[in-house]
Coordinates of C-alpha atoms in Angstrom, one line a residue:
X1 CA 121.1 314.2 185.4
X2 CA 122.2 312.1 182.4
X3 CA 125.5 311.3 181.7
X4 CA 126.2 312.8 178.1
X5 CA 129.2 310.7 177.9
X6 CA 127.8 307.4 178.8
X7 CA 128.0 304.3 176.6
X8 CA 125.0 303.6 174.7
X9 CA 123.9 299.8 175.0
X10 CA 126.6 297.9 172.5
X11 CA 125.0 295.3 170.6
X12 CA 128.0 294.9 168.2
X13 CA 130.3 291.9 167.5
X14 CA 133.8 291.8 168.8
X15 CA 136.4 291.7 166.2
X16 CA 137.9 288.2 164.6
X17 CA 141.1 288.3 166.6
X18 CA 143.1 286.0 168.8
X19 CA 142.3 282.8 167.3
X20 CA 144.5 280.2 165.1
X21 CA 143.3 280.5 161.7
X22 CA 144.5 277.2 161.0
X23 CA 143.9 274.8 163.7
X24 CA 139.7 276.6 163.8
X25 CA 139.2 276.0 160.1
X26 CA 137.4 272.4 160.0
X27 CA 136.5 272.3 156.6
X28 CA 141.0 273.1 156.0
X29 CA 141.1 270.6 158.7
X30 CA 139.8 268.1 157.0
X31 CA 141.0 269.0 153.2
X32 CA 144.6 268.3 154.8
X33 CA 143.5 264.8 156.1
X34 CA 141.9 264.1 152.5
X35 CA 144.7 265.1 150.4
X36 CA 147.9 265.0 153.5
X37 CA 147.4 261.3 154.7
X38 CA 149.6 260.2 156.8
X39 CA 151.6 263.2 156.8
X40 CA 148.5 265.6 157.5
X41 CA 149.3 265.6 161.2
X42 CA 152.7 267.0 160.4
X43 CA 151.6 269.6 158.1
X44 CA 149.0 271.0 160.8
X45 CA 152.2 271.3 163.2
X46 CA 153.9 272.6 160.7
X47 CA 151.1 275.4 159.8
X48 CA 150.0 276.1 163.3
X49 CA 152.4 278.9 164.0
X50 CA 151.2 281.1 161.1
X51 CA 147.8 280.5 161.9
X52 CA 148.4 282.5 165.3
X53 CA 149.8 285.2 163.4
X54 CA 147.4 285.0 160.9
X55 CA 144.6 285.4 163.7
X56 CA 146.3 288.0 165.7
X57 CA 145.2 291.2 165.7
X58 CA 148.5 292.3 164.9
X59 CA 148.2 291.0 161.2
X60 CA 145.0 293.1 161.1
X61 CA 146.6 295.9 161.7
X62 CA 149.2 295.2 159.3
X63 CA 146.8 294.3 156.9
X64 CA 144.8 297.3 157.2
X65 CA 147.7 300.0 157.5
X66 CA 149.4 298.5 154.2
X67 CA 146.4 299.7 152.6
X68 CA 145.6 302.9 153.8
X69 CA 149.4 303.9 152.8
X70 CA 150.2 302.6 149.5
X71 CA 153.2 302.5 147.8
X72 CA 154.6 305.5 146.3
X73 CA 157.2 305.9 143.2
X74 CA 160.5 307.6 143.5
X75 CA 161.6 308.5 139.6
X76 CA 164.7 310.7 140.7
X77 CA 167.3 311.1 144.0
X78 CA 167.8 314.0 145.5
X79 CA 170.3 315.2 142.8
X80 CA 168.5 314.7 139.9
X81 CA 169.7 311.0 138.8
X82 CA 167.1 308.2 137.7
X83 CA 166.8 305.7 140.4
X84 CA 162.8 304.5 139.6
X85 CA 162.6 303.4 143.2
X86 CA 159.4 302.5 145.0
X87 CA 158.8 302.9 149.2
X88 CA 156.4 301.0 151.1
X89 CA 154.8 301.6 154.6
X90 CA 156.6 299.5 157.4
X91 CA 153.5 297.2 157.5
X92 CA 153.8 296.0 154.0
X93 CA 157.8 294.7 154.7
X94 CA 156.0 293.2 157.7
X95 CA 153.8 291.3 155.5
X96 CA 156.4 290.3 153.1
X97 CA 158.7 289.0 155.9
X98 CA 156.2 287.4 157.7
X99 CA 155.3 285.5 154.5
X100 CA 158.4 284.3 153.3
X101 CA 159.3 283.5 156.6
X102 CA 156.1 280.9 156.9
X103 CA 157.7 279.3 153.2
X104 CA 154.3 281.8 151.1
X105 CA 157.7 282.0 148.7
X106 CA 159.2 279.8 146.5
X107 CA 160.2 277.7 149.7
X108 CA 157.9 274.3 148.7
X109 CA 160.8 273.9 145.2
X110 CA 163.5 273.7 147.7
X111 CA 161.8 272.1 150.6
X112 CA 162.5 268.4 152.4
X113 CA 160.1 268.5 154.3
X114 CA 157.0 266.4 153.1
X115 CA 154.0 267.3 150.6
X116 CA 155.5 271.2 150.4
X117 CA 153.4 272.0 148.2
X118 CA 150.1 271.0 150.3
X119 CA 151.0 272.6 153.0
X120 CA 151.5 275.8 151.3
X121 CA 148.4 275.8 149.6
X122 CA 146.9 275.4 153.6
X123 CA 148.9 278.3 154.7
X124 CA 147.9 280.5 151.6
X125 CA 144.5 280.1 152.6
X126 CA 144.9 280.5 156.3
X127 CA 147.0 283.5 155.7
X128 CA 146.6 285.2 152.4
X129 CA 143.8 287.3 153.1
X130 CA 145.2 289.3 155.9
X131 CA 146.6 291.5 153.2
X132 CA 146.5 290.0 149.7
X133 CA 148.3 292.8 148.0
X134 CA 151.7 291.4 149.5
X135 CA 150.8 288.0 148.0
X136 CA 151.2 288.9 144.3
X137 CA 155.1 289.0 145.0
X138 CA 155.1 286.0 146.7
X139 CA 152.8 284.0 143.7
X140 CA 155.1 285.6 141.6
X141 CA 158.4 284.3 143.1
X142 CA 156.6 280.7 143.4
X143 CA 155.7 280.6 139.7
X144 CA 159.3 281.6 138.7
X145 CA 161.3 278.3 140.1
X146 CA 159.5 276.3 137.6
X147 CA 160.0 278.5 134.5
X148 CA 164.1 278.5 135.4
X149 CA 164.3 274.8 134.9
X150 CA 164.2 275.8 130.5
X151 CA 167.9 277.0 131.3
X152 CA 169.7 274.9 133.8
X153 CA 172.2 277.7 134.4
X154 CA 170.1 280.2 135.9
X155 CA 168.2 277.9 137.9
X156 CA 171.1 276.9 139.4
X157 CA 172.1 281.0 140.1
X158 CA 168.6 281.9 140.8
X159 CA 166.5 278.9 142.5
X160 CA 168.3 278.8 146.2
X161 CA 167.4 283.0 146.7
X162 CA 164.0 282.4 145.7
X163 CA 163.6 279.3 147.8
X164 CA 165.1 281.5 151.0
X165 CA 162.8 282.1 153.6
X166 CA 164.4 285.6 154.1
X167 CA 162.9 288.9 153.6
X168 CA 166.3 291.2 151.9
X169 CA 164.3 294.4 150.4
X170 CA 166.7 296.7 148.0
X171 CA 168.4 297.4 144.9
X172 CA 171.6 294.7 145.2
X173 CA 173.7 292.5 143.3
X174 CA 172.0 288.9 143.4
X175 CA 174.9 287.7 144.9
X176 CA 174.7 289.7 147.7
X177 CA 171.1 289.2 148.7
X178 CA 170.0 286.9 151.4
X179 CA 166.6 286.5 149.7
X180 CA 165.2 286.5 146.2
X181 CA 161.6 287.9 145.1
X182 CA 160.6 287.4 141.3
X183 CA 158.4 289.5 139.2
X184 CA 156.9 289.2 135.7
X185 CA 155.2 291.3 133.0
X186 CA 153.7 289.5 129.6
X187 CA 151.0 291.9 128.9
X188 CA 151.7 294.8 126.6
X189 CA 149.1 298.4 125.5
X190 CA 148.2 296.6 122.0
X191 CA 147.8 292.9 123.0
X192 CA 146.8 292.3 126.7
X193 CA 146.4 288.5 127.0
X194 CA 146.9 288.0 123.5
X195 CA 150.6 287.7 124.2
X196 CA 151.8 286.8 120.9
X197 CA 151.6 290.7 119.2
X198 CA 153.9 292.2 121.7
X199 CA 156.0 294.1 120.1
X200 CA 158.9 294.6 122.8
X201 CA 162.2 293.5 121.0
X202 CA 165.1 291.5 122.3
X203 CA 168.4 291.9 120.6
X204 CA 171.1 289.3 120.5
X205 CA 174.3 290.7 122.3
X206 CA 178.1 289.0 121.7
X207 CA 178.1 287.9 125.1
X208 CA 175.1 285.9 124.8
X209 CA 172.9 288.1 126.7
X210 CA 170.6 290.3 125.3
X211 CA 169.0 294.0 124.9
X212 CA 165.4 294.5 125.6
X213 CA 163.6 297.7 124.2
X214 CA 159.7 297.9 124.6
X215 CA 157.5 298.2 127.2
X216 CA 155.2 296.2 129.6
X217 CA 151.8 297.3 130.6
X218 CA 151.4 295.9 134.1
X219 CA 153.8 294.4 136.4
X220 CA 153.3 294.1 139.8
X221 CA 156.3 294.6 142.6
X222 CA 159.1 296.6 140.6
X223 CA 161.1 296.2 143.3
X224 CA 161.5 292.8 142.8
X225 CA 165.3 291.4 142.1
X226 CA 164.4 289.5 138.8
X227 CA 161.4 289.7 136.0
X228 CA 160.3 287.0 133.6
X229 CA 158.8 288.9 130.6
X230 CA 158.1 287.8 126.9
X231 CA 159.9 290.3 124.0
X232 CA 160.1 289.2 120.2
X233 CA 163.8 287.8 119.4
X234 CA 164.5 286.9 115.4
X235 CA 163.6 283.4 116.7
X236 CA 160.1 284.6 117.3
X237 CA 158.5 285.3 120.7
X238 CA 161.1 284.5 123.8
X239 CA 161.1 284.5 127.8
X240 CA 163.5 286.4 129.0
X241 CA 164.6 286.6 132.7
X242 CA 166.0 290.8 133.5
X243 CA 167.3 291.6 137.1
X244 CA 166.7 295.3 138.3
X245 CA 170.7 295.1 139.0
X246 CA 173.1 294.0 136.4
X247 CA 175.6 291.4 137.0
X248 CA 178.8 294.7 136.3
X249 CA 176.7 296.2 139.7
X250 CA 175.1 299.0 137.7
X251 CA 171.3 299.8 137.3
X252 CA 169.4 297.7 134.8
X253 CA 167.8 300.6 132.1
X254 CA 164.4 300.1 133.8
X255 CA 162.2 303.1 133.6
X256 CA 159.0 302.7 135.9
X257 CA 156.6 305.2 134.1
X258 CA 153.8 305.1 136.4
X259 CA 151.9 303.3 139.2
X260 CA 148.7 301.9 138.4
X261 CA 145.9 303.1 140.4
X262 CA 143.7 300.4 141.0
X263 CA 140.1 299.4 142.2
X264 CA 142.0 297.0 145.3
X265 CA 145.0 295.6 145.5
X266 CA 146.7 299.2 146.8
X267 CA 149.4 297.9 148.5
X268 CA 150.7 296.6 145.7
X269 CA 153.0 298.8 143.9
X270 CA 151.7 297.8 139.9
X271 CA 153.4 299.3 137.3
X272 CA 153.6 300.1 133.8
X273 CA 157.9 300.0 132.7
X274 CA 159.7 300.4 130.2
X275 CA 163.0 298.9 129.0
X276 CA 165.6 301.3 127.4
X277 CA 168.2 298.4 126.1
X278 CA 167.8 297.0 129.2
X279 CA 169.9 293.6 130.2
X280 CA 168.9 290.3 130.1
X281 CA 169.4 286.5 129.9
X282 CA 167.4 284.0 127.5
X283 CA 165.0 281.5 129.3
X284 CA 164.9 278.5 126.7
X285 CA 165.0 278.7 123.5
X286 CA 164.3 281.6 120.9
X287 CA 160.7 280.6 119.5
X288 CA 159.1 279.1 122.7
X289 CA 158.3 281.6 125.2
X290 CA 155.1 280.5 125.2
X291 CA 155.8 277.2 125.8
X292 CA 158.7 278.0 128.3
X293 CA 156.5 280.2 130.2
X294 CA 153.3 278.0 130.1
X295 CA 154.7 276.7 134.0
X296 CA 154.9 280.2 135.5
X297 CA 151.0 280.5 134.3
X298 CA 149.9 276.9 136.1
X299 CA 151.6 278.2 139.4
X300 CA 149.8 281.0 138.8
X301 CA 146.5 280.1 137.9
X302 CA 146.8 277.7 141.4
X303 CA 147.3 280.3 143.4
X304 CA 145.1 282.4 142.1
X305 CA 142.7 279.4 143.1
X306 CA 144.1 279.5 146.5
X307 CA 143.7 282.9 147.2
X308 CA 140.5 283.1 146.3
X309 CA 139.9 280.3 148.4
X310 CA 141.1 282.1 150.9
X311 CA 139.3 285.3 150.5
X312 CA 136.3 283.1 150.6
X313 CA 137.1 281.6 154.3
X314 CA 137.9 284.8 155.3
X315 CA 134.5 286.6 154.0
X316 CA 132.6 283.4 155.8
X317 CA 134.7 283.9 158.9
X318 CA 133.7 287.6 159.7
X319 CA 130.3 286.9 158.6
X320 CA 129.3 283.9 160.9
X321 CA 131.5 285.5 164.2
X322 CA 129.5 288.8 163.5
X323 CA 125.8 287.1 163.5
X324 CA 126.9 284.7 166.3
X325 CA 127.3 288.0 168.3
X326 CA 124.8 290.2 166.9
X327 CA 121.5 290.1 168.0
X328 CA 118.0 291.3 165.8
X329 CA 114.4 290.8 165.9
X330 CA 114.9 288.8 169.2
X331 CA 117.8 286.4 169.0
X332 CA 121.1 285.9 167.6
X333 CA 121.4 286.5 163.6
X334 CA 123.0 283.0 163.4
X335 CA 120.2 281.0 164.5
X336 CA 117.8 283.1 162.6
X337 CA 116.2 280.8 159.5
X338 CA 116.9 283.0 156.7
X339 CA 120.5 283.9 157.9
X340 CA 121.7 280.4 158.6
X341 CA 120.5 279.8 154.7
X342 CA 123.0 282.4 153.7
X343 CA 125.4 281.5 156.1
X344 CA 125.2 277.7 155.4
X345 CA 125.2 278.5 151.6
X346 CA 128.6 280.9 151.7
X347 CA 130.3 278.1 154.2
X348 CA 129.6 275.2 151.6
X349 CA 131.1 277.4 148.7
X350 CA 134.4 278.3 151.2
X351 CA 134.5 274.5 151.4
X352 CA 134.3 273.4 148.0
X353 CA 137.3 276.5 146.9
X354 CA 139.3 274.4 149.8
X355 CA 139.3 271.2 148.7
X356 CA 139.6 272.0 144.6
X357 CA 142.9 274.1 145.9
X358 CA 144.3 271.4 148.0
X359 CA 143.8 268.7 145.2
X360 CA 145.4 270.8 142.8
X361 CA 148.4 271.3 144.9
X362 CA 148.6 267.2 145.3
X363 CA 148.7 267.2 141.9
X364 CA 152.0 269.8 141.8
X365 CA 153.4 266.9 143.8
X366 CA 153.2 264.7 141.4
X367 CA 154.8 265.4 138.4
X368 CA 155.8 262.1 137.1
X369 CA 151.9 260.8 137.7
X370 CA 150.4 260.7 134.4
X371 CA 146.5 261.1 135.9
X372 CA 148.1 264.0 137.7
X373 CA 149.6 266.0 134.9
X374 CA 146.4 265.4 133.5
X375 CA 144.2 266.4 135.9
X376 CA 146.4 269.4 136.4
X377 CA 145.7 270.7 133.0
X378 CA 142.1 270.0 133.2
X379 CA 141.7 271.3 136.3
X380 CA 143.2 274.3 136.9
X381 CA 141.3 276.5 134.5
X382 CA 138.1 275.1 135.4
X383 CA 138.8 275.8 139.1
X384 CA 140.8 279.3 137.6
X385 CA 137.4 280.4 135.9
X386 CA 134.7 278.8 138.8
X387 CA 136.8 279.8 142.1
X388 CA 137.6 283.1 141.1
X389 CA 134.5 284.1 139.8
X390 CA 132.3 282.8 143.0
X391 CA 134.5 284.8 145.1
X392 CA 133.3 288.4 144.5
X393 CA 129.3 286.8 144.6
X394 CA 130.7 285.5 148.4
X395 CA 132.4 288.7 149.3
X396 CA 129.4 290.7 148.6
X397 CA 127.0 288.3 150.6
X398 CA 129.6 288.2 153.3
X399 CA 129.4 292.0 153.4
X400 CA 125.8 292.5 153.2
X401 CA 125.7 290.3 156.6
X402 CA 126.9 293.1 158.3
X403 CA 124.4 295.5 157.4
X404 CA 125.7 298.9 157.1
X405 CA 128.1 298.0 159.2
X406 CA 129.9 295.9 156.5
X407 CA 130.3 299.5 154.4
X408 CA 132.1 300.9 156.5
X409 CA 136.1 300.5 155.8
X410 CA 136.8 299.8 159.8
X411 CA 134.9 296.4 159.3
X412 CA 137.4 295.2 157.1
X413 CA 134.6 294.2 154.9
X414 CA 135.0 296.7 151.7
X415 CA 139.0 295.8 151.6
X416 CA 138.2 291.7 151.3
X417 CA 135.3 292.9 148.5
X418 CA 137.2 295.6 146.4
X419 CA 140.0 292.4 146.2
X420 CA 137.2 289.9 145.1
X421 CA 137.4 290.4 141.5
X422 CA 141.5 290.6 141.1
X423 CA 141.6 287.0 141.0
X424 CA 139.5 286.5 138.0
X425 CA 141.1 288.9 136.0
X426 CA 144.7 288.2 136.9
X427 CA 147.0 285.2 134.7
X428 CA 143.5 285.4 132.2
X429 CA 140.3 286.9 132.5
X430 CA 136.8 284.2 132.5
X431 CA 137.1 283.9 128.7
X432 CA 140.7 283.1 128.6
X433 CA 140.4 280.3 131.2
X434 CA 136.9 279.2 129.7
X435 CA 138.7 278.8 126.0
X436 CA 141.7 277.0 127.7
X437 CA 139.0 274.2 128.7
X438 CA 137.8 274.2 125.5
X439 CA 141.6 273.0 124.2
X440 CA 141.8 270.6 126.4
X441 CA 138.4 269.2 125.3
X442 CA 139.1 269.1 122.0
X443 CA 142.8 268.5 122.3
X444 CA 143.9 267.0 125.4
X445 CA 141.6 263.6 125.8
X446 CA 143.8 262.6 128.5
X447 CA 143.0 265.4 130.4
X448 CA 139.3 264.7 129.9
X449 CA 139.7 261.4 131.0
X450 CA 141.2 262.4 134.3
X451 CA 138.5 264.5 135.0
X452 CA 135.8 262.0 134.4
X453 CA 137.8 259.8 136.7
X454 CA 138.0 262.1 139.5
X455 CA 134.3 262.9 139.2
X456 CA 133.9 259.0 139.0
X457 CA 135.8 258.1 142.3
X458 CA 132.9 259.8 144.4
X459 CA 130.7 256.4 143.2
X460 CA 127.3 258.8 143.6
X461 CA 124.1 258.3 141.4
X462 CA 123.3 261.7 141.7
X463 CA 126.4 262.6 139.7
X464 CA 126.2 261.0 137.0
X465 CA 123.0 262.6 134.9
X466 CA 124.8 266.1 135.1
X467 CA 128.0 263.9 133.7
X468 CA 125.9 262.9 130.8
X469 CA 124.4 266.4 130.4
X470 CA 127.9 267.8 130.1
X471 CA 128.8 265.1 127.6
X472 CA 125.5 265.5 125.6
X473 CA 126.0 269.9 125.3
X474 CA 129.7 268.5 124.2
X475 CA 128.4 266.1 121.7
X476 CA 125.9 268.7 119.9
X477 CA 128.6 271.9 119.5
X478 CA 128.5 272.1 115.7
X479 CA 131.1 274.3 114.8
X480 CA 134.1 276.9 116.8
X481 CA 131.6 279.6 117.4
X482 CA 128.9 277.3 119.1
X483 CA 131.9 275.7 121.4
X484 CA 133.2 279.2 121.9
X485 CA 129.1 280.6 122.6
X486 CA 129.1 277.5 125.7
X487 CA 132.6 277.7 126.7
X488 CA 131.5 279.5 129.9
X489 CA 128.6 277.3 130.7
X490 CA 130.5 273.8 130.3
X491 CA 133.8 275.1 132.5
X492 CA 131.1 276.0 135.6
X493 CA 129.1 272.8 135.1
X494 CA 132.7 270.9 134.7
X495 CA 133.9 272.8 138.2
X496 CA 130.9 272.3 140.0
X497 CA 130.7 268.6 139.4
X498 CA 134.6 267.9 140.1
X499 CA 133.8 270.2 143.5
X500 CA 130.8 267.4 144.0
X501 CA 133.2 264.6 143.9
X502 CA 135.7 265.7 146.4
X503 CA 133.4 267.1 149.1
X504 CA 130.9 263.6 148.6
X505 CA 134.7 262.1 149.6
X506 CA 136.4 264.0 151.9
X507 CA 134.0 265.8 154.0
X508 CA 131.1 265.6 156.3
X509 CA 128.0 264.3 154.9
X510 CA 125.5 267.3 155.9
X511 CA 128.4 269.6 153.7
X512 CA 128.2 267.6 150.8
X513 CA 124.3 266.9 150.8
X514 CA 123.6 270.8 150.3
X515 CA 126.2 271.5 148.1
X516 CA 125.3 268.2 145.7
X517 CA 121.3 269.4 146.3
X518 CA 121.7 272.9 145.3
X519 CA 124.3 272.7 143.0
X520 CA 124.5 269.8 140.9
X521 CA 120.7 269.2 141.2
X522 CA 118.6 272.1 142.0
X523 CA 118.9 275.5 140.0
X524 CA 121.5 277.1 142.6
X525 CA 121.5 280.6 140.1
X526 CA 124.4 282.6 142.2
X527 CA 121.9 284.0 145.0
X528 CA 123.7 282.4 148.8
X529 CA 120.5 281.7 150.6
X530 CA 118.8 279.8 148.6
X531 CA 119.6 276.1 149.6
X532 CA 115.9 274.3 149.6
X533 CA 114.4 272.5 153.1
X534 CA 115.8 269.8 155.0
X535 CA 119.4 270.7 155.2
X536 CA 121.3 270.8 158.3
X537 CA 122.2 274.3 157.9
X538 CA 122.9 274.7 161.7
X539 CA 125.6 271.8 161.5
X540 CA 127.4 273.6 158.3
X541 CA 127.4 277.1 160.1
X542 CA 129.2 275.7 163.3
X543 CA 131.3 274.1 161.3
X544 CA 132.6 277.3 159.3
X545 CA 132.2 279.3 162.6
X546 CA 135.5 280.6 164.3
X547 CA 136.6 279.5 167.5
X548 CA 138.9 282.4 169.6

């Protein structure tokens, strides 16, 4: 008689787990030796710890329960009193503590140790994806250490809690808080990126600090010690820095109206506040928020390249260890033609997010570099609009490898996807970042210049007729609205090519022959699987492949 009970015959893939996501991810590997030098060795040691943790199947689980229990707002206490209060699942604190811990903070302003910045951008990408949600608070804190330096006194109050690498969750005096986390909220109902009509109002107080009435559409982590935001002073628009506890003890007049209920992201608790003459200091001077702010938005903008980036090598992860495991139509998925096309295809994008990241993140290290800065502001919003974007095209892919397996939430698959498109959209949407090129073209020459050089250094042939393509779509916009009408397609050509040059560079020659063939000269139209003939697709898939 048949056992009803009996296993069926498992022909199923067992779950990424167990491996160092760091020390297993060649193409990282090898972006730390391009852009690390000498000190790459050191950054690996350096890194190898969290890429246990962020292979264990213990960040999985953290990662997946953060999720399933989002965050939940607490208006009132038990007696009635206004508290706006928000609790989190054990898992996310887990997250957040494991982060700052491995220096995801604001740890690489305060660091000695060398290239702080490079190593981590490597860690954000070995680590972020595990449970992204957490990582807006840690983006956030990072992006605030630079904004501080427009008023030398707070930095000075503010920059060594936000360095710590010490988790401290609650509503506390600064003072007494092992650990600082930053928040910030620009965007306002009327105005969205369009910054300059908000209509929140700062009020000059005799003590010099001032009182905030308005309101902020989204801001992400309320429960944050600090927030950057932007109100309108008699000066004109102003940064402003507001702590959730005042420096008398008592609660900053912070209402948190609602949490936003979003497409991913869930573990993060995103709000929409409002300030009822709410306390805070002036960042810089009345007038330049903008302008005082503008360093927040590059820190940003790089991390939102970097954790793309890393939802990317995540998505190509899952995908090649499940077709290495799972067999159809006779063999293995992985050495089956048409999926070692898409497979190949999704690990040379992963690879080309890497290295753009990692080069941007040299550049943070070098401040006082004039190609740098330049580079910098070229850079980042071509690699903000092309990274960002590509990610949700990989995540789907990725997914699709699993079959009906990937739809289903216990893969892990539909978290990684719904999270795909949050990048693009967050610190300015695909126009914003494509119209920030466009100022740089018309105002910045410099930063054109540094761009050309960088695509330049690769010394390749085959780069240099899409060079003079870009130039020649430059040289024929006639007016604002034609520029604005090709803003789009000149910030992907501009990525792509800059991509070109650092893998043709830095990394193996079979990687950089398919990405240069199918997207610099072939017609590479956003479909992964598509690379033409005589690639070594085989050598690229091992390369991106996992090893437990």
């Amino acid at each position: 008689m048949t056992d009803p009970f009996a296993r069926h015959p498992v022909n199923q893939a067992s779950v990424l787990a167990g491996h160092n996501a760091v020390l297993t991810d060649e193409a990282l590997l090898g972006a730390l030796d391009a852009y690390a030098g000498e000190d790459a060795s050191a950054l690996v040691t350096s890194l190898t710890p969290l890429g246990w943790v962020a292979g264990s199947a213990e960040a999985r689980e953290h990662g997946v329960l953060a999720n399933s229990y989002p965050p939940a707002l607490k208006t009132l206490d038990r007696f009635g009193d206004r508290i706006d209060e928000v609790e989190f699942h054990p898992s996310w604190h887990w997250c957040m503590r494991t982060s700052l811990e491995h220096g995801m903070g604001a740890t690489a302003w305060t660091s000695d140790e060398p290239l702080p910045h490079v190593r981590r951008a490597a860690g954000y990408i070995a680590w972020a994806a595990i449970e992204p949600g957490h990582i807006c608070p840690m983006t956030m804190t990072y992006a605030a250490v630079p904004a501080l330096g427009a008023s030398p006194e707070l930095d000075a109050l503010l920059s060594p809690g936000l360095g710590s690498t010490e988790y401290d969750f609650g509503l506390r005096p600064l003072a007494d808080k092992r650990g600082l986390l930053a928040g910030m909220g620009m965007t306002e109902k009327q105005g969205g990126s369009d910054v300059r009509t908000n209509v929140t109002v700062a009020t000059a107080q005799d003590d010099g600090s001032y009182s905030i009435r308005g309101h902020k559409w989204f801001t992400s982590a309320p429960m944050n010690d600090v927030f950057l935001i932007l109100a309108q002073a008699p000066g004109g628009l102003t940064c402003f820095l507001l702590p959730r506890i005042c420096p008398d003890g008592s609660r900053n007049k912070i209402a948190i109206m609602r949490l936003k209920d979003k497409l991913g992201n869930k573990s993060n608790a995103s709000s929409e506040l409002e300030f009822h003459d709410a306390f805070a200091w002036r960042l810089g001077q009345e007038g330049a928020g903008v302008r005082t702010i503008i360093e927040m938005v590059a820190a940003t903008r790089l991390d939102c390249v970097l954790g793309s980036a890393a939802l990317m090598r995540r998505c190509v992860a899952e995908a090649t260890w499940h077709a290495a495991q799972r067999s159809a139509f006779g063999g293995l998925l992985i050495d089956k033609p048409a999926m070692s096309n898409v497979l190949a295809d999704m690990a040379i994008e992963s690879e080309a997010a890497t290295h753009i990241g990692l080069r941007l993140a040299l550049a943070v290290e070098r401040p006082d570099d004039e190609h740098e800065r330049a580079l910098r502001r070229m850079a980042l919003p071509l690699a903000k609009f092309w990274v960002c974007k590509r990610a949700s095209f990989l995540a789907a892919e990725a997914l699709e490898v699993f079959g009906g397996n990937g739809y289903a939430e216990e893969s892990g698959m539909p978290l990684l996807f719904r999270e795909s498109p949050l990048n693009s959209i967050w610190e300015g949407s695909g126009n914003v970042n494509a119209l920030d090129v466009l100022r740089v073209l018309q105002k910045v020459p410099e930063g054109v210049e540094a761009w050309h050089t960088e695509v330049s250094l690769a010394g390749d042939s085959r780069l240099t007729d899409a060079v003079v393509e870009v130039q020649k779509v430059l040289a024929n916009l006639s007016d604002a609205a034609s520029a604005e009408y090709s803003a789009r397609w000149i910030t992907a050509r501009m990525a792509v090519l800059l991509q070109a040059s650092l893998l043709i560079r830095h990394s193996p020659s079979f990687v950089a022959d398919a990405f240069v063939t199918s997207r610099v000269l072939g017609n590479h139209a956003g479909v992964f699987g598509t690379l033409p003939p005589g690639l070594d697709t085989d050598a690229i898939v091992r390369r991106a492949l996992p090893k437990a």
